[in-house]
Each structure stands twice: as C-alpha cells, then as structure tokens.
CSV table of C-alpha atoms in Angstrom, one decimal:
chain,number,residue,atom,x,y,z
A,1,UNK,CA,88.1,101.4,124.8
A,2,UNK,CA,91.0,104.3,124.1
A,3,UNK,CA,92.6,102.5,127.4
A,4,UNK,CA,93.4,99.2,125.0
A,5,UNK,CA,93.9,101.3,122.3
A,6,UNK,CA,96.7,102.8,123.7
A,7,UNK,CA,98.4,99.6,125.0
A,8,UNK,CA,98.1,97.6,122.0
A,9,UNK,CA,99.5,100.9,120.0
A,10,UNK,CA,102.4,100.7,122.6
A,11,UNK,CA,103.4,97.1,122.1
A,12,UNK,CA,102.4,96.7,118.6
A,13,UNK,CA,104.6,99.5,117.0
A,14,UNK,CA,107.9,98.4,118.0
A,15,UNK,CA,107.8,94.9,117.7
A,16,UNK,CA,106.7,95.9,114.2
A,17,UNK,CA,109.5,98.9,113.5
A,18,UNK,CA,112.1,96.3,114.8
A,19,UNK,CA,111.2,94.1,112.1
A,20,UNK,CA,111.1,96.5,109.5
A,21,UNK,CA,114.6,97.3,110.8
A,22,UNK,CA,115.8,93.7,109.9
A,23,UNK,CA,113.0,92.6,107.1
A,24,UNK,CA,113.1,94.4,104.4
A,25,UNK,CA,109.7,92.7,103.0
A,26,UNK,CA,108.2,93.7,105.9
A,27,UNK,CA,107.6,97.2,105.0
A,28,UNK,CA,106.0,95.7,101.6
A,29,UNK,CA,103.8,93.5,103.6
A,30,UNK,CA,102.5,96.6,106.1
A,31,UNK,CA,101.7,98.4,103.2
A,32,UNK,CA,99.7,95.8,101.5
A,33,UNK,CA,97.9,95.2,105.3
A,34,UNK,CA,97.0,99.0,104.8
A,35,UNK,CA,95.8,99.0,101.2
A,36,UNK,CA,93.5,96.5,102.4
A,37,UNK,CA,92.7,98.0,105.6
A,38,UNK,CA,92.5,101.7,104.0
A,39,UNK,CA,90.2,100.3,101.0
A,40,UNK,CA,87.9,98.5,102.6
A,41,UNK,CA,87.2,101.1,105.1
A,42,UNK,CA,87.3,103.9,102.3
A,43,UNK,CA,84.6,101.6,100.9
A,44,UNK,CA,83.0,101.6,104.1
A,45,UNK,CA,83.1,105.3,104.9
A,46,UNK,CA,81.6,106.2,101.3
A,47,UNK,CA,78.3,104.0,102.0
A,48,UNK,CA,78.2,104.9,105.7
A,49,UNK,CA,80.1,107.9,107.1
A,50,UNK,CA,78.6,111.0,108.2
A,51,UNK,CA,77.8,114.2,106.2
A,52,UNK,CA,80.4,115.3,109.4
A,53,UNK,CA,82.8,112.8,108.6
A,54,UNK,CA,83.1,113.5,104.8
A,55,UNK,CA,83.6,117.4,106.1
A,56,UNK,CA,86.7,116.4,108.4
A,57,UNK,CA,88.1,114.7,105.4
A,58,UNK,CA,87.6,117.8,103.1
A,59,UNK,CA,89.0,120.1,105.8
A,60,UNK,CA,91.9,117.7,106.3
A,61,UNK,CA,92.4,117.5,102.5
A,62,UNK,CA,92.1,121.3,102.0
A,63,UNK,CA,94.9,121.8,105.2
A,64,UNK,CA,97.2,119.6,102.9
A,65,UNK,CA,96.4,121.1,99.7
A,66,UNK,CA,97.5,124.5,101.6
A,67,UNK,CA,100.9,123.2,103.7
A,68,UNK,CA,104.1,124.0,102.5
A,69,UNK,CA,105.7,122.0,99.7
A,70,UNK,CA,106.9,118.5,101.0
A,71,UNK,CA,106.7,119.8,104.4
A,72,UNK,CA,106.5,118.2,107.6
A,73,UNK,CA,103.0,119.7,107.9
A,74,UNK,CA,101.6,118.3,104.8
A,75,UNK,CA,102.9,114.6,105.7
A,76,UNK,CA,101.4,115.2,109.4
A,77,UNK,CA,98.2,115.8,106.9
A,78,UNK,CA,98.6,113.2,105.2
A,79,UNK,CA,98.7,110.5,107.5
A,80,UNK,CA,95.5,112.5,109.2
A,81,UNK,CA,94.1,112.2,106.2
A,82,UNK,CA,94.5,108.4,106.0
A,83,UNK,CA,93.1,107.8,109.6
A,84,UNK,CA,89.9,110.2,108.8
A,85,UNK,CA,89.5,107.8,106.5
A,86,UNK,CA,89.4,104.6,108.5
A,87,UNK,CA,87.6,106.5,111.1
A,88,UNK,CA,85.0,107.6,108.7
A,89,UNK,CA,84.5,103.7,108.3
A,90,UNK,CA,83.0,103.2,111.9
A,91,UNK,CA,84.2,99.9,111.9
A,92,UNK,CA,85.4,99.6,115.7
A,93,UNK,CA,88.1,96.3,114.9
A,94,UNK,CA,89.6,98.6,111.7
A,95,UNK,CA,89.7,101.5,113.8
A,96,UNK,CA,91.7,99.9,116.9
A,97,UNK,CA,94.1,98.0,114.7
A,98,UNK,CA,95.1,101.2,113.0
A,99,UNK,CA,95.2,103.5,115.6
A,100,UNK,CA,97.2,100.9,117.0
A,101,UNK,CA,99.6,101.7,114.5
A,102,UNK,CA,98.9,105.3,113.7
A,103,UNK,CA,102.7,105.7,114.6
A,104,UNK,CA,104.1,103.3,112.2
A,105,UNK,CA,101.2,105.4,110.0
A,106,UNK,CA,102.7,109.2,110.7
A,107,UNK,CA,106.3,107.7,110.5
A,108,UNK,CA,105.5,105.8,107.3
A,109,UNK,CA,103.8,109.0,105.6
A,110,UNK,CA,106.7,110.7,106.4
A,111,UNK,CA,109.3,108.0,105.0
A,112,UNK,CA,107.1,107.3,102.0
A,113,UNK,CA,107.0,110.9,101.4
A,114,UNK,CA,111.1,111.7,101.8
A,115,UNK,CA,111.6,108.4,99.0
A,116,UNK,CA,108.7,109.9,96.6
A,117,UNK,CA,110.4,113.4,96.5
A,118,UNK,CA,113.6,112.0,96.1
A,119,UNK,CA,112.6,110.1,93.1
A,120,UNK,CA,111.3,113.5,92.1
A,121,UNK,CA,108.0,112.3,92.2
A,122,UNK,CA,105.5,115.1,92.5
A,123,UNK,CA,103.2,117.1,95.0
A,124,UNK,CA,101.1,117.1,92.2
A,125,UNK,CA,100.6,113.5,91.1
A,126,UNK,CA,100.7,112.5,95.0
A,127,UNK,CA,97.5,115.2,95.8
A,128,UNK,CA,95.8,114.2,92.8
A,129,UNK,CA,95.8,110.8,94.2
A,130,UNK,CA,94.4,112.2,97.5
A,131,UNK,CA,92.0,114.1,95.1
A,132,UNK,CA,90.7,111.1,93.9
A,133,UNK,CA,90.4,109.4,97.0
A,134,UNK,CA,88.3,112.7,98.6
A,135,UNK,CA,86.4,113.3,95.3
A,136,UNK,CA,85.0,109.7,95.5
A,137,UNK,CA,84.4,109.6,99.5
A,138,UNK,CA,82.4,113.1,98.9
A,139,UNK,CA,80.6,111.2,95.9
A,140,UNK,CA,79.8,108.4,97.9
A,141,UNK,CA,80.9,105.7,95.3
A,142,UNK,CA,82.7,102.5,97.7
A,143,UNK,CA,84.4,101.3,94.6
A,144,UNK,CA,86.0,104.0,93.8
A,145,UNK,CA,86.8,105.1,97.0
A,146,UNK,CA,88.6,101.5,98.0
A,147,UNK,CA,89.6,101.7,94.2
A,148,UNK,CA,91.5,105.1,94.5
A,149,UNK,CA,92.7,104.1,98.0
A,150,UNK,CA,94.3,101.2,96.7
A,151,UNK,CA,95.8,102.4,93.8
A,152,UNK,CA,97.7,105.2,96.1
A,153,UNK,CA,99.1,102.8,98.2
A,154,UNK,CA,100.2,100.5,95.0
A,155,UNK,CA,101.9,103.6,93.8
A,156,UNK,CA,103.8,104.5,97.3
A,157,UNK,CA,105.1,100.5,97.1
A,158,UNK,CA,106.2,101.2,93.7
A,159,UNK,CA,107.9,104.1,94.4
A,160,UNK,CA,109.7,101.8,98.0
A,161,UNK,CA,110.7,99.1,95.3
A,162,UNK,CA,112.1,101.6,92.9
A,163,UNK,CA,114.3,103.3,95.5
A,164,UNK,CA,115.4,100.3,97.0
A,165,UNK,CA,116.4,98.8,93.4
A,166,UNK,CA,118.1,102.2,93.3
A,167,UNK,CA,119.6,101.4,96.7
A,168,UNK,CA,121.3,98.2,95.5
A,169,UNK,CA,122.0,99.6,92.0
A,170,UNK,CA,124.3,102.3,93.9
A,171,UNK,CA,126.1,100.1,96.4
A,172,UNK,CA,126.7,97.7,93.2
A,173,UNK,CA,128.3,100.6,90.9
A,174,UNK,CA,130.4,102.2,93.8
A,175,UNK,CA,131.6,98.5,94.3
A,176,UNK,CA,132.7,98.5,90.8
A,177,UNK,CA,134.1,102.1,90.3
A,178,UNK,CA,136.3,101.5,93.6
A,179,UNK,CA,137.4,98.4,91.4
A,180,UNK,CA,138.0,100.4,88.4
A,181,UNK,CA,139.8,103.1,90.5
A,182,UNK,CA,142.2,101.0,92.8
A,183,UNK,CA,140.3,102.8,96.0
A,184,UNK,CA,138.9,100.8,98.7
C-alpha cells in the first residue's frame, strides 16, 4: 500500500539522483524509462480511465495553461500533470514505480524546464505538446495518447543533448580563447 510506496520512494530516489550526479547517460536512460512508462499508461488511461480521471487531467492542464510564464507553479503542474496521467492508467505496478520517483519526476520537470527556456524554447511549443497529449486522452485514442506522450519526452531529451553539447562546446571555446588570450 502508500506505506511501501513511500519507502521504496525514499530509497529509490537517491540512489538514483546520486547516479545522475556521476552518470551523465543516466538522466538519458530515466527519461527513456519514463517515455515508456508515461506512454504506455497514456495508452492505458485513454482506453480505461474514468470520465473523473480525464476531468483531473483537464483541470490540471487548464491550472498550467493559467500559471505564470516558466514559473515554479506551471512546472509543479507539469509534473502533476504527468502523474495524473500514470494514475489515470490504474495500473497498480506503473503507479508504485513512479510515485516512487515522483521526486526525481517534480525535480526533473523543473530541470527539464530551466534547460528548455534557456535554449529559448517556448511555453508555447512545450503546452502544445501537453495539448496534444490532453486532447488525445479526452478523445480516448491510446495511440495517440502514448504517441503524443512519447514524442514530448523525445523532445525534452533533445533539448538535454543540445544543452549538454552546448555545455562542452563552451568549456571547449573558453579553453581556446584563454589560449588565444595568454589568461589562465
């Protein structure tokens, strides 16, 4: 029950930060765990959720639509968003692994969201994405729901590879202009 929820949630998350600490992959693979977590139960919450569940994800979806720009709020939405989503799935398994790591979840949305906006990405493409993934949850259509799921989560690893190639880019060019400059 919420008793072994709460354990494994304790003991799971920090193994798992302290290896995205030291492994930079890592973070690559726990986002590919949760596009396949995330789409199968998007799949699952389209055919089987609730007429309530599909309302808590509007309602969520609408609070994010309405927070501040890039706000602490909206990424707290976000990631509510995401676990309305696996909850929706009624998959008891799915639902203790990621609450399990709901933490690694809310800290990840935030992350994810702080690299996206400074790569100028925009509130706009990132709700539309959320747009898709409600509009096909509230349709009822599992493949696009896991579809739209999926392809959100591709683009937030694409936008983590980007700003880490920026990363290294940087530390290469200072590396060379301290060269170039006689500083060290």
């Amino acid at each position: 029950g919420i008793f072994v929820a709460e354990v494994l949630g304790s003991a799971f998350s920090p193994a798992l930060t302290r290896l995205f600490r030291t492994h930079d992959e890592a973070v690559f693979d726990y986002l590919s765990f949760r596009r396949d977590m995330e789409g199968l139960a998007a799949e699952r919450a389209a055919r089987l959720g609730s007429a309530s569940d599909l309302k808590v994800i509007q309602a969520i979806f609408d609070k994010m639509v309405a927070a501040p720009t890039n706000s602490d709020e909206e990424a707290r939405q976000d990631a509510q968003f995401h676990m309305a989503i696996i909850e929706a799935g009624h998959n008891v398994v799915t639902l203790h692994m990621m609450r399990s790591m709901f933490d690694l979840l809310s800290q990840g949305v935030f992350y994810n969201r702080k690299i996206m906006f400074d790569q100028r990405t925009t509130r706009a493409a990132i709700l539309d994405q959320h747009r898709a993934i409600n509009d096909a949850l509230q349709a009822r259509d599992p493949e696009a729901a896991r579809n739209s799921v999926q392809n959100h989560l591709s683009f937030v690893q694409s936008c983590l590879a980007d700003q880490q190639a920026a990363e290294r880019n940087e530390a290469i060019a200072r590396l060379r202009l301290e060269h170039e400059t006689g500083q060290s």
